mmCIF file of C-alpha atoms and ligand atoms in Angstrom:
data_model
loop_
_atom_site.group_PDB
_atom_site.id
_atom_site.type_symbol
_atom_site.label_atom_id
_atom_site.label_comp_id
_atom_site.label_asym_id
_atom_site.label_seq_id
_atom_site.Cartn_x
_atom_site.Cartn_y
_atom_site.Cartn_z
ATOM 1 C CA MET V 1 16.360 29.736 17.221
ATOM 2 C CA VAL V 2 13.321 27.737 16.195
ATOM 3 C CA LYS V 3 12.363 24.790 18.376
ATOM 4 C CA ARG V 4 12.323 21.446 16.639
ATOM 5 C CA ASN V 5 8.887 19.817 16.411
ATOM 6 C CA PRO V 6 9.211 17.549 19.492
ATOM 7 C CA HIS V 7 7.332 14.692 17.834
ATOM 8 C CA PHE V 8 10.141 14.217 15.333
ATOM 9 C CA ALA V 9 12.455 13.019 18.109
ATOM 10 C CA LYS V 10 10.078 10.056 18.606
ATOM 11 C CA LEU V 11 10.497 8.830 15.022
ATOM 12 C CA GLN V 12 12.846 6.043 13.989
ATOM 13 C CA SER V 13 15.951 7.576 12.412
ATOM 14 C CA GLY V 14 14.937 7.473 8.742
ATOM 15 C CA TYR V 15 12.046 6.244 6.588
ATOM 16 C CA LEU V 16 12.521 2.552 5.796
ATOM 17 C CA PHE V 17 13.097 2.638 2.042
ATOM 18 C CA PRO V 18 15.656 5.506 1.879
ATOM 19 C CA GLU V 19 17.487 3.677 4.722
ATOM 20 C CA ILE V 20 17.695 0.538 2.560
ATOM 21 C CA ASN V 21 18.875 2.611 -0.378
ATOM 22 C CA LYS V 22 21.603 4.179 1.779
ATOM 23 C CA ARG V 23 22.938 0.720 2.653
ATOM 24 C CA LYS V 24 22.782 -0.323 -1.002
ATOM 25 C CA GLN V 25 24.727 2.782 -2.089
ATOM 26 C CA ALA V 26 27.345 2.201 0.652
ATOM 27 C CA TYR V 27 27.805 -1.373 -0.590
ATOM 28 C CA LEU V 28 28.073 -0.218 -4.217
ATOM 29 C CA LYS V 29 30.709 2.338 -3.258
ATOM 30 C CA MET V 30 32.905 -0.500 -1.993
ATOM 31 C CA HIS V 31 31.905 -2.951 -4.747
ATOM 32 C CA PRO V 32 31.102 -0.852 -7.827
ATOM 33 C CA GLU V 33 31.058 -3.962 -10.032
ATOM 34 C CA ALA V 34 28.302 -5.669 -8.006
ATOM 35 C CA LYS V 35 25.091 -6.521 -9.832
ATOM 36 C CA ILE V 36 22.465 -5.939 -7.197
ATOM 37 C CA LEU V 37 19.078 -7.607 -7.572
ATOM 38 C CA ASN V 38 16.379 -5.450 -6.024
ATOM 39 C CA LEU V 39 13.512 -7.437 -4.546
ATOM 40 C CA GLY V 40 13.082 -4.814 -1.838
ATOM 41 C CA ILE V 41 10.783 -1.880 -2.489
ATOM 42 C CA GLY V 42 7.396 -2.666 -4.007
ATOM 43 C CA ASP V 43 7.959 -0.689 -7.185
ATOM 44 C CA THR V 44 6.495 -1.743 -10.520
ATOM 45 C CA THR V 45 8.918 -2.595 -13.352
ATOM 46 C CA LEU V 46 6.749 -3.618 -16.329
ATOM 47 C CA PRO V 47 6.155 -0.935 -18.992
ATOM 48 C CA LEU V 48 2.816 0.786 -19.549
ATOM 49 C CA ASP V 49 0.409 -0.482 -22.159
ATOM 50 C CA PRO V 50 0.514 1.553 -25.423
ATOM 51 C CA HIS V 51 -3.230 2.262 -24.965
ATOM 52 C CA ILE V 52 -2.413 4.155 -21.769
ATOM 53 C CA ALA V 53 0.828 5.728 -23.055
ATOM 54 C CA GLN V 54 -1.001 7.008 -26.161
ATOM 55 C CA ARG V 55 -3.578 8.705 -23.952
ATOM 56 C CA LEU V 56 -0.776 10.459 -22.055
ATOM 57 C CA GLN V 57 0.754 11.527 -25.362
ATOM 58 C CA LYS V 58 -2.568 12.749 -26.780
ATOM 59 C CA HIS V 59 -3.413 14.912 -23.801
ATOM 60 C CA SER V 60 0.145 16.224 -23.431
ATOM 61 C CA PHE V 61 -0.025 17.385 -27.038
ATOM 62 C CA GLU V 62 -3.481 18.883 -26.599
ATOM 63 C CA MET V 63 -2.022 21.048 -23.857
ATOM 64 C CA SER V 64 -0.207 22.891 -26.684
ATOM 65 C CA THR V 65 -3.515 23.900 -28.271
ATOM 66 C CA ILE V 66 -5.869 26.649 -27.188
ATOM 67 C CA GLU V 67 -8.862 24.291 -27.127
ATOM 68 C CA GLY V 68 -7.114 21.412 -25.392
ATOM 69 C CA TYR V 69 -5.241 23.379 -22.751
ATOM 70 C CA LEU V 70 -6.182 22.534 -19.155
ATOM 71 C CA GLY V 71 -5.277 24.560 -16.068
ATOM 72 C CA TYR V 72 -6.303 23.852 -12.487
ATOM 73 C CA GLY V 73 -8.974 21.197 -12.445
ATOM 74 C CA PRO V 74 -11.443 20.434 -9.692
ATOM 75 C CA GLU V 75 -9.297 19.584 -6.626
ATOM 76 C CA GLN V 76 -11.481 16.527 -5.964
ATOM 77 C CA GLY V 77 -10.661 15.065 -9.381
ATOM 78 C CA GLN V 78 -12.097 15.107 -12.906
ATOM 79 C CA SER V 79 -15.747 14.120 -12.630
ATOM 80 C CA GLU V 80 -15.475 11.492 -15.390
ATOM 81 C CA LEU V 81 -12.685 9.740 -13.491
ATOM 82 C CA ARG V 82 -14.540 9.917 -10.158
ATOM 83 C CA GLN V 83 -17.569 8.353 -11.829
ATOM 84 C CA LYS V 84 -15.507 5.651 -13.506
ATOM 85 C CA ILE V 85 -13.781 4.705 -10.231
ATOM 86 C CA ALA V 86 -17.201 4.469 -8.524
ATOM 87 C CA SER V 87 -18.766 2.364 -11.279
ATOM 88 C CA VAL V 88 -15.858 0.138 -12.437
ATOM 89 C CA LEU V 89 -13.956 -0.415 -9.192
ATOM 90 C CA TYR V 90 -16.845 -0.253 -6.715
ATOM 91 C CA SER V 91 -19.710 -1.521 -8.917
ATOM 92 C CA GLY V 92 -21.739 1.482 -7.825
ATOM 93 C CA ARG V 93 -21.361 0.732 -4.083
ATOM 94 C CA VAL V 94 -20.027 4.267 -3.668
ATOM 95 C CA HIS V 95 -21.075 7.544 -5.314
ATOM 96 C CA SER V 96 -18.732 9.625 -7.424
ATOM 97 C CA GLU V 97 -18.919 12.564 -4.948
ATOM 98 C CA GLU V 98 -17.577 10.209 -2.291
ATOM 99 C CA VAL V 99 -14.427 9.560 -4.383
ATOM 100 C CA PHE V 100 -11.536 12.033 -4.023
ATOM 101 C CA VAL V 101 -8.792 11.653 -6.625
ATOM 102 C CA SER V 102 -5.218 12.285 -5.486
ATOM 103 C CA ASP V 103 -1.539 11.934 -6.329
ATOM 104 C CA GLY V 104 -1.320 8.585 -4.561
ATOM 105 C CA ALA V 105 -2.236 6.630 -1.468
ATOM 106 C CA LYS V 106 0.875 7.556 0.508
ATOM 107 C CA CYS V 107 0.101 11.287 0.351
ATOM 108 C CA ASP V 108 -3.529 10.581 1.269
ATOM 109 C CA ILE V 109 -2.507 8.562 4.311
ATOM 110 C CA GLY V 110 -0.455 11.563 5.469
ATOM 111 C CA ARG V 111 -3.240 14.061 4.803
ATOM 112 C CA LEU V 112 -5.779 11.813 6.568
ATOM 113 C CA GLN V 113 -3.960 12.447 9.854
ATOM 114 C CA LEU V 114 -5.066 16.088 9.614
ATOM 115 C CA LEU V 115 -8.692 15.000 9.516
ATOM 116 C CA PHE V 116 -8.456 13.518 13.002
ATOM 117 C CA GLY V 117 -5.765 15.704 14.523
ATOM 118 C CA PRO V 118 -3.262 15.220 17.337
ATOM 119 C CA ASP V 119 -5.662 13.824 19.964
ATOM 120 C CA ALA V 120 -6.875 10.784 18.013
ATOM 121 C CA THR V 121 -5.745 7.357 19.179
ATOM 122 C CA MET V 122 -5.053 4.647 16.638
ATOM 123 C CA ALA V 123 -4.674 0.897 16.266
ATOM 124 C CA VAL V 124 -2.534 -0.625 13.552
ATOM 125 C CA GLN V 125 -1.590 -4.097 12.398
ATOM 126 C CA ASP V 126 1.899 -5.173 13.434
ATOM 127 C CA PRO V 127 3.613 -5.527 10.973
ATOM 128 C CA ALA V 128 2.240 -2.704 8.760
ATOM 129 C CA TYR V 129 3.159 -0.248 6.009
ATOM 130 C CA PRO V 130 5.296 2.193 8.072
ATOM 131 C CA VAL V 131 3.534 5.348 6.825
ATOM 132 C CA TYR V 132 0.518 4.816 9.146
ATOM 133 C CA VAL V 133 2.665 4.918 12.284
ATOM 134 C CA ASP V 134 5.201 7.522 11.131
ATOM 135 C CA THR V 135 2.525 10.063 10.121
ATOM 136 C CA SER V 136 0.632 9.486 13.378
ATOM 137 C CA ILE V 137 3.805 10.228 15.349
ATOM 138 C CA MET V 138 4.513 13.323 13.234
ATOM 139 C CA VAL V 139 1.147 14.897 14.065
ATOM 140 C CA GLY V 140 1.660 14.053 17.733
ATOM 141 C CA GLN V 141 -1.079 11.477 18.285
ATOM 142 C CA PRO V 142 -0.797 10.193 21.859
ATOM 143 C CA GLU V 143 -1.260 6.461 21.594
ATOM 144 C CA ILE V 144 -0.687 3.724 19.077
ATOM 145 C CA MET V 145 -2.116 0.309 19.805
ATOM 146 C CA TYR V 146 -0.295 -2.461 17.929
ATOM 147 C CA MET V 147 -2.360 -5.443 16.782
ATOM 148 C CA PRO V 148 -0.007 -8.424 16.381
ATOM 149 C CA CYS V 149 -0.500 -10.306 13.107
ATOM 150 C CA ASN V 150 1.647 -13.414 12.855
ATOM 151 C CA PRO V 151 1.541 -17.045 11.702
ATOM 152 C CA GLU V 152 -0.047 -18.081 15.048
ATOM 153 C CA ASN V 153 -3.181 -15.988 14.429
ATOM 154 C CA ASN V 154 -3.080 -16.459 10.663
ATOM 155 C CA PHE V 155 -2.180 -12.767 10.315
ATOM 156 C CA PHE V 156 -5.570 -11.568 11.585
ATOM 157 C CA PRO V 157 -5.551 -9.757 14.961
ATOM 158 C CA ASP V 158 -7.271 -11.132 18.018
ATOM 159 C CA LEU V 159 -9.751 -8.259 18.352
ATOM 160 C CA GLU V 160 -10.756 -9.294 21.873
ATOM 161 C CA GLN V 161 -7.312 -8.267 23.050
ATOM 162 C CA ILE V 162 -7.473 -4.847 21.386
ATOM 163 C CA LYS V 163 -8.397 -1.759 23.365
ATOM 164 C CA ARG V 164 -10.746 0.827 21.861
ATOM 165 C CA THR V 165 -9.078 3.485 19.705
ATOM 166 C CA ASP V 166 -10.524 6.267 17.554
ATOM 167 C CA LEU V 167 -8.938 4.965 14.365
ATOM 168 C CA ILE V 168 -8.115 1.484 13.121
ATOM 169 C CA TYR V 169 -5.702 1.102 10.188
ATOM 170 C CA PHE V 170 -6.083 -2.078 8.214
ATOM 171 C CA CYS V 171 -4.520 -3.256 4.959
ATOM 172 C CA SER V 172 -5.698 -6.211 2.832
ATOM 173 C CA PRO V 173 -4.061 -7.689 0.782
ATOM 174 C CA ASN V 174 -1.542 -6.916 3.405
ATOM 175 C CA ASN V 175 1.780 -5.223 3.034
ATOM 176 C CA PRO V 176 4.090 -6.811 4.128
ATOM 177 C CA THR V 177 2.648 -10.240 5.036
ATOM 178 C CA GLY V 178 0.670 -10.864 1.850
ATOM 179 C CA ALA V 179 -2.299 -12.020 3.968
ATOM 180 C CA ILE V 180 -5.797 -11.440 2.602
ATOM 181 C CA SER V 181 -8.735 -11.056 4.959
ATOM 182 C CA THR V 182 -11.885 -13.046 4.260
ATOM 183 C CA HIS V 183 -15.462 -11.710 4.277
ATOM 184 C CA GLU V 184 -15.949 -13.233 7.718
ATOM 185 C CA GLN V 185 -12.840 -11.568 9.128
ATOM 186 C CA LEU V 186 -13.778 -8.172 7.714
ATOM 187 C CA GLU V 187 -17.308 -8.567 9.092
ATOM 188 C CA LYS V 188 -15.711 -9.027 12.528
ATOM 189 C CA LEU V 189 -13.581 -5.943 11.963
ATOM 190 C CA ILE V 190 -16.595 -3.827 10.970
ATOM 191 C CA ALA V 191 -18.556 -5.082 13.995
ATOM 192 C CA PHE V 192 -15.570 -4.228 16.221
ATOM 193 C CA ALA V 193 -15.323 -0.704 14.765
ATOM 194 C CA LYS V 194 -19.093 -0.215 15.167
ATOM 195 C CA LYS V 195 -19.127 -1.425 18.763
ATOM 196 C CA ASN V 196 -16.266 0.918 19.625
ATOM 197 C CA ARG V 197 -17.539 3.808 17.492
ATOM 198 C CA SER V 198 -14.145 3.869 15.785
ATOM 199 C CA ILE V 199 -13.347 4.778 12.190
ATOM 200 C CA LEU V 200 -11.678 2.126 10.062
ATOM 201 C CA ILE V 201 -9.110 3.288 7.497
ATOM 202 C CA PHE V 202 -8.897 0.476 4.982
ATOM 203 C CA ASP V 203 -5.924 0.472 2.603
ATOM 204 C CA SER V 204 -6.781 -1.490 -0.545
ATOM 205 C CA ALA V 205 -3.669 -0.527 -2.560
ATOM 206 C CA TYR V 206 -3.192 -4.186 -3.635
ATOM 207 C CA SER V 207 -6.846 -5.193 -4.155
ATOM 208 C CA ALA V 208 -6.337 -5.754 -7.898
ATOM 209 C CA TYR V 209 -4.065 -8.708 -6.988
ATOM 210 C CA ILE V 210 -7.000 -10.674 -5.582
ATOM 211 C CA SER V 211 -8.051 -13.213 -8.193
ATOM 212 C CA ASP V 212 -10.020 -15.515 -5.872
ATOM 213 C CA PRO V 213 -13.644 -14.360 -6.302
ATOM 214 C CA SER V 214 -14.541 -15.479 -2.774
ATOM 215 C CA LEU V 215 -12.253 -12.817 -1.234
ATOM 216 C CA PRO V 216 -13.397 -9.209 -0.741
ATOM 217 C CA LYS V 217 -11.568 -6.550 -2.782
ATOM 218 C CA SER V 218 -13.114 -3.571 -1.034
ATOM 219 C CA ILE V 219 -14.319 -2.926 2.500
ATOM 220 C CA TYR V 220 -17.620 -1.742 1.019
ATOM 221 C CA GLU V 221 -18.422 -5.341 0.064
ATOM 222 C CA ILE V 222 -19.050 -5.815 3.786
ATOM 223 C CA PRO V 223 -22.512 -4.804 5.029
ATOM 224 C CA GLY V 224 -22.420 -1.781 7.325
ATOM 225 C CA ALA V 225 -18.985 -0.611 6.143
ATOM 226 C CA ARG V 226 -20.342 2.665 4.761
ATOM 227 C CA GLU V 227 -21.076 3.889 8.303
ATOM 228 C CA VAL V 228 -17.591 3.183 9.674
ATOM 229 C CA ALA V 229 -14.969 2.943 6.938
ATOM 230 C CA ILE V 230 -12.775 5.098 4.742
ATOM 231 C CA GLU V 231 -10.988 3.342 1.867
ATOM 232 C CA VAL V 232 -7.655 4.379 0.365
ATOM 233 C CA GLY V 233 -6.913 3.145 -3.163
ATOM 234 C CA SER V 234 -4.148 3.531 -5.719
ATOM 235 C CA PHE V 235 -3.334 3.159 -9.425
ATOM 236 C CA SER V 236 0.307 2.462 -8.495
ATOM 237 C CA LYS V 237 0.270 -1.311 -8.220
ATOM 238 C CA MET V 238 -3.031 -1.778 -10.029
ATOM 239 C CA ALA V 239 -1.801 -0.202 -13.278
ATOM 240 C CA GLY V 240 1.955 0.480 -12.960
ATOM 241 C CA PHE V 241 1.465 4.151 -11.996
ATOM 242 C CA THR V 242 4.129 4.371 -9.256
ATOM 243 C CA GLY V 243 5.914 7.068 -11.264
ATOM 244 C CA LEU V 244 2.827 8.704 -12.785
ATOM 245 C CA ARG V 245 1.096 9.094 -9.377
ATOM 246 C CA LEU V 246 -2.645 8.590 -9.054
ATOM 247 C CA GLY V 247 -4.772 7.403 -6.137
ATOM 248 C CA TRP V 248 -8.053 8.086 -4.386
ATOM 249 C CA VAL V 249 -9.875 8.108 -1.074
ATOM 250 C CA VAL V 250 -13.515 7.071 -0.593
ATOM 251 C CA ILE V 251 -15.471 8.657 2.267
ATOM 252 C CA PRO V 252 -19.129 7.620 2.319
ATOM 253 C CA GLU V 253 -21.721 10.238 3.189
ATOM 254 C CA GLU V 254 -22.995 8.102 6.112
ATOM 255 C CA LEU V 255 -19.671 8.407 7.983
ATOM 256 C CA ARG V 256 -20.168 10.855 10.874
ATOM 257 C CA PHE V 257 -18.195 12.355 13.731
ATOM 258 C CA GLU V 258 -19.461 12.216 17.313
ATOM 259 C CA ASP V 259 -21.302 15.535 16.810
ATOM 260 C CA GLN V 260 -22.997 14.054 13.714
ATOM 261 C CA THR V 261 -21.115 16.290 11.283
ATOM 262 C CA SER V 262 -20.044 14.756 7.976
ATOM 263 C CA VAL V 263 -16.524 13.303 7.759
ATOM 264 C CA ARG V 264 -16.751 13.586 3.969
ATOM 265 C CA LYS V 265 -17.338 17.346 4.200
ATOM 266 C CA ASP V 266 -14.270 17.901 6.400
ATOM 267 C CA TRP V 267 -12.200 15.755 4.062
ATOM 268 C CA GLU V 268 -13.373 17.860 1.133
ATOM 269 C CA ARG V 269 -12.189 20.930 3.095
ATOM 270 C CA ILE V 270 -8.742 19.379 3.687
ATOM 271 C CA HIS V 271 -8.404 17.983 0.194
ATOM 272 C CA THR V 272 -9.309 21.279 -1.498
ATOM 273 C CA THR V 273 -7.098 23.329 0.843
ATOM 274 C CA PHE V 274 -3.957 21.169 0.843
ATOM 275 C CA PHE V 275 -4.124 19.832 -2.662
ATOM 276 C CA ASN V 276 -4.655 21.308 -6.123
ATOM 277 C CA GLY V 277 -5.648 18.161 -7.953
ATOM 278 C CA ALA V 278 -3.719 15.284 -9.517
ATOM 279 C CA SER V 279 -2.038 16.014 -12.875
ATOM 280 C CA CYS V 280 -4.794 16.498 -15.470
ATOM 281 C CA ILE V 281 -2.875 14.362 -17.988
ATOM 282 C CA VAL V 282 -2.373 11.528 -15.531
ATOM 283 C CA GLN V 283 -6.089 11.578 -14.666
ATOM 284 C CA LYS V 284 -6.871 11.117 -18.383
ATOM 285 C CA ALA V 285 -4.506 8.129 -18.373
ATOM 286 C CA GLY V 286 -6.342 6.815 -15.297
ATOM 287 C CA LEU V 287 -9.527 6.925 -17.315
ATOM 288 C CA ALA V 288 -7.813 4.883 -20.063
ATOM 289 C CA VAL V 289 -6.898 2.252 -17.431
ATOM 290 C CA LEU V 290 -10.553 1.833 -16.528
ATOM 291 C CA GLU V 291 -11.697 1.300 -20.133
ATOM 292 C CA ASN V 292 -11.931 -2.251 -21.515
ATOM 293 C CA GLU V 293 -8.533 -2.183 -23.227
ATOM 294 C CA GLY V 294 -6.875 -0.798 -20.103
ATOM 295 C CA LEU V 295 -8.542 -3.353 -17.858
ATOM 296 C CA GLN V 296 -7.340 -6.178 -20.121
ATOM 297 C CA PHE V 297 -3.794 -4.815 -19.942
ATOM 298 C CA ILE V 298 -3.763 -4.586 -16.150
ATOM 299 C CA GLN V 299 -5.058 -8.138 -15.953
ATOM 300 C CA ARG V 300 -2.066 -9.368 -18.000
ATOM 301 C CA MET V 301 0.357 -7.228 -15.992
ATOM 302 C CA ILE V 302 -0.970 -8.551 -12.685
ATOM 303 C CA GLU V 303 -0.806 -12.157 -13.918
ATOM 304 C CA SER V 304 2.810 -11.583 -14.836
ATOM 305 C CA TYR V 305 3.726 -10.243 -11.379
ATOM 306 C CA MET V 306 1.770 -13.049 -9.745
ATOM 307 C CA SER V 307 3.669 -15.622 -11.766
ATOM 308 C CA ASN V 308 6.860 -14.059 -10.339
ATOM 309 C CA ALA V 309 5.402 -14.450 -6.838
ATOM 310 C CA GLU V 310 4.522 -18.091 -7.432
ATOM 311 C CA TYR V 311 7.947 -18.895 -8.891
ATOM 312 C CA LEU V 312 9.778 -17.199 -6.039
ATOM 313 C CA ALA V 313 7.660 -18.714 -3.263
ATOM 314 C CA GLU V 314 7.886 -22.199 -4.765
ATOM 315 C CA ASN V 315 11.666 -22.037 -5.064
ATOM 316 C CA LEU V 316 12.115 -20.666 -1.551
ATOM 317 C CA ARG V 317 9.982 -23.498 -0.186
ATOM 318 C CA GLN V 318 12.083 -26.028 -2.094
ATOM 319 C CA LEU V 319 15.072 -24.638 -0.205
ATOM 320 C CA GLY V 320 13.261 -25.476 3.031
ATOM 321 C CA ILE V 321 12.410 -21.862 3.803
ATOM 322 C CA THR V 322 9.056 -20.970 5.370
ATOM 323 C CA THR V 323 7.071 -18.530 3.256
ATOM 324 C CA TYR V 324 3.715 -16.749 3.615
ATOM 325 C CA GLY V 325 1.735 -14.634 1.160
ATOM 326 C CA GLY V 326 2.434 -14.548 -2.571
ATOM 327 C CA ASP V 327 -1.071 -15.815 -3.272
ATOM 328 C CA ASN V 328 -3.572 -13.088 -4.301
ATOM 329 C CA ALA V 329 -0.862 -10.682 -3.074
ATOM 330 C CA PRO V 330 2.461 -9.529 -4.600
ATOM 331 C CA TYR V 331 4.616 -9.903 -1.459
ATOM 332 C CA ILE V 332 6.261 -12.962 -0.009
ATOM 333 C CA TRP V 333 6.827 -12.838 3.718
ATOM 334 C CA VAL V 334 9.715 -15.093 4.573
ATOM 335 C CA TYR V 335 10.708 -16.415 7.960
ATOM 336 C CA PHE V 336 14.356 -17.179 8.432
ATOM 337 C CA GLY V 337 14.389 -16.983 12.238
ATOM 338 C CA LYS V 338 17.554 -17.088 14.310
ATOM 339 C CA SER V 339 19.027 -13.859 12.917
ATOM 340 C CA SER V 340 17.567 -10.377 13.110
ATOM 341 C CA SER V 341 15.965 -8.897 9.990
ATOM 342 C CA TRP V 342 18.782 -6.399 9.479
ATOM 343 C CA GLU V 343 21.392 -9.166 9.873
ATOM 344 C CA LEU V 344 19.507 -11.182 7.265
ATOM 345 C CA PHE V 345 19.340 -8.115 5.038
ATOM 346 C CA ASP V 346 23.120 -7.622 5.348
ATOM 347 C CA THR V 347 23.821 -11.310 4.695
ATOM 348 C CA LEU V 348 21.757 -11.296 1.511
ATOM 349 C CA LEU V 349 23.277 -8.030 0.338
ATOM 350 C CA THR V 350 26.895 -8.935 1.007
ATOM 351 C CA LYS V 351 26.809 -12.671 0.147
ATOM 352 C CA ALA V 352 24.361 -12.690 -2.761
ATOM 353 C CA GLN V 353 23.867 -9.019 -3.735
ATOM 354 C CA ILE V 354 20.125 -9.408 -3.230
ATOM 355 C CA ILE V 355 17.967 -6.762 -1.592
ATOM 356 C CA ALA V 356 14.896 -7.789 0.380
ATOM 357 C CA THR V 357 13.083 -5.574 2.884
ATOM 358 C CA PRO V 358 13.839 -6.269 6.571
ATOM 359 C CA GLY V 359 10.631 -7.286 8.345
ATOM 360 C CA ILE V 360 11.469 -5.269 11.450
ATOM 361 C CA GLY V 361 11.002 -2.130 9.354
ATOM 362 C CA PHE V 362 7.250 -2.880 9.419
ATOM 363 C CA GLY V 363 7.009 -3.428 13.193
ATOM 364 C CA SER V 364 8.328 -5.646 15.979
ATOM 365 C CA GLU V 365 6.328 -8.688 14.788
ATOM 366 C CA GLY V 366 8.412 -8.534 11.608
ATOM 367 C CA GLU V 367 11.663 -9.435 13.381
ATOM 368 C CA GLY V 368 13.302 -12.490 11.801
ATOM 369 C CA PHE V 369 11.366 -11.966 8.555
ATOM 370 C CA LEU V 370 12.277 -10.543 5.161
ATOM 371 C CA ARG V 371 9.760 -9.267 2.587
ATOM 372 C CA PHE V 372 10.411 -10.190 -1.057
ATOM 373 C CA SER V 373 8.666 -8.165 -3.763
ATOM 374 C CA ALA V 374 7.237 -9.863 -6.855
ATOM 375 C CA PHE V 375 7.346 -6.530 -8.717
ATOM 376 C CA ALA V 376 11.035 -7.058 -9.566
ATOM 377 C CA GLN V 377 11.996 -7.899 -13.141
ATOM 378 C CA ARG V 378 11.529 -11.592 -13.945
ATOM 379 C CA SER V 379 15.204 -12.012 -14.896
ATOM 380 C CA HIS V 380 16.222 -10.552 -11.520
ATOM 381 C CA ILE V 381 13.886 -12.920 -9.693
ATOM 382 C CA GLU V 382 15.257 -15.927 -11.569
ATOM 383 C CA GLU V 383 18.825 -14.867 -10.890
ATOM 384 C CA ALA V 384 17.998 -14.236 -7.227
ATOM 385 C CA VAL V 385 16.653 -17.789 -6.944
ATOM 386 C CA GLN V 386 19.837 -19.096 -8.529
ATOM 387 C CA ARG V 387 22.025 -17.144 -6.118
ATOM 388 C CA LEU V 388 19.939 -18.244 -3.117
ATOM 389 C CA LYS V 389 20.388 -21.886 -4.168
ATOM 390 C CA GLU V 390 24.150 -21.412 -4.091
ATOM 391 C CA LEU V 391 24.104 -19.684 -0.722
ATOM 392 C CA PRO V 392 24.432 -21.802 2.412
ATOM 393 C CA LEU V 393 21.652 -20.096 4.377
ATOM 394 C CA GLU V 394 21.107 -20.567 8.066
ATOM 395 C CA VAL V 395 17.533 -21.635 7.583
ATOM 396 C CA ALA V 396 14.949 -22.111 10.285
ATOM 397 C CA THR V 397 11.431 -23.351 9.933
ATOM 398 C CA ALA V 398 8.823 -21.387 11.856
HETATM 399 N N1 PGU X 1 -0.340 1.703 0.729
HETATM 400 C C1 PGU X 1 0.387 0.576 0.854
HETATM 401 C C2 PGU X 1 -0.125 -0.520 1.694
HETATM 402 C C3 PGU X 1 1.617 0.462 0.190
HETATM 403 O O1 PGU X 1 2.324 -0.648 0.332
HETATM 404 C C4 PGU X 1 2.087 1.519 -0.614
HETATM 405 C C5 PGU X 1 3.406 1.446 -1.318
HETATM 406 C C6 PGU X 1 1.282 2.666 -0.715
HETATM 407 C C7 PGU X 1 0.076 2.722 -0.021
HETATM 408 C C8 PGU X 1 1.691 3.830 -1.536
HETATM 409 O O2 PGU X 1 0.932 3.928 -2.694
HETATM 410 P P1 PGU X 1 1.073 5.151 -3.712
HETATM 411 O O3 PGU X 1 -0.288 5.271 -4.314
HETATM 412 O O4 PGU X 1 2.125 4.814 -4.702
HETATM 413 O O5 PGU X 1 1.432 6.370 -2.921
HETATM 414 N N2 PGU X 1 4.377 0.670 -0.673
HETATM 415 C C9 PGU X 1 5.621 0.322 -1.333
HETATM 416 C C10 PGU X 1 6.451 1.540 -1.688
HETATM 417 C C11 PGU X 1 7.127 2.196 -0.538
HETATM 418 C C12 PGU X 1 6.598 3.527 -0.114
HETATM 419 O O6 PGU X 1 7.289 4.201 0.618
HETATM 420 O O7 PGU X 1 5.474 3.877 -0.452
HETATM 421 C C13 PGU X 1 6.362 -0.679 -0.474
HETATM 422 O O8 PGU X 1 7.399 -1.181 -0.924
HETATM 423 O O9 PGU X 1 5.933 -0.994 0.640
#
């Protein structure tokens, strides 16, 4: 018999979102007529712009011609797309060879664990996107330091209380709290990583949702970040590519290991060994996103999701419920208190047929919270508000 990988016994039973889906399916089995409103998973619902869809169509068709056919591409990504990401999204702060195109941020976060291996220690915001912790446990990393982020510290960790670790995971705009870190806060984070000789892994999957020009969209807007930070980005929420799959990782040339070898070079080795490139057609569509017409479309799409966030947050507040986020970020982090997150989840599902994500699924600081996603269809959000108004909720103010 083959021994089970012992690290898997340390994981929570299932990954958060399939667990939610299981409970939804169980409910539907008993109540097949129920109209469930899904404000749980952060999955985009608005259709693609024709400009982008036409590009997909064009290149799909060209695959049927001898001249237009494309096989394996460069594993690191099509050079035109790497250049466009560097120039449009980073205003030239990074070079195209430092951009590695992928099939999405989630897969990159998993592959990044291989770069540092089983001995690396890590710090992570609590609450956080569960993939950072789950993949660290899977590769057998020995220690995870949780950095509490809550209303008391305005969702930014007290770095003086945090022990040195090799890696620091940080996400802004944050999933799930919707908090956005300021320039000053990120300067502190970079200084902390420098002092400790740690590497910062900065997840900017929601950066396109920042409309306030005073807030940083990328870690590379912070001086000194190139020597300490990796950035993970995604087309999923920026352009509605959750189903198409396209993301990237930036590793600046200055980033070095203790022995002065290049982190970027090792990443190139991993990326080209484990991955054969994102779909060539989807990369062409990614290029269309970064052209003027595509950029105008994503602006409209983001405004539409953000108007959902504003509507939802405003209505929840009118019900006397304490909310955070929803401003420059597509998630609303809601404190109900008194009950546990899973109890709150069950109450909403059974009494109002609404799905929200239980805060505890993102870490212990999420207990008593629910995360509402603004990516749901507008009609579902409006109906959810209506149902919440009719529901006598046990509401607590934080
Ligand atoms: N990073 C963060 C912070 C995310 O919230 C998500 C998606 C990703 C990366 C994944 O990006 P891709 O480029 O699409 O791979 N979070 C969603 C979806 C759940 C999931 O399992 O990824 C969420 O609801 O939290």
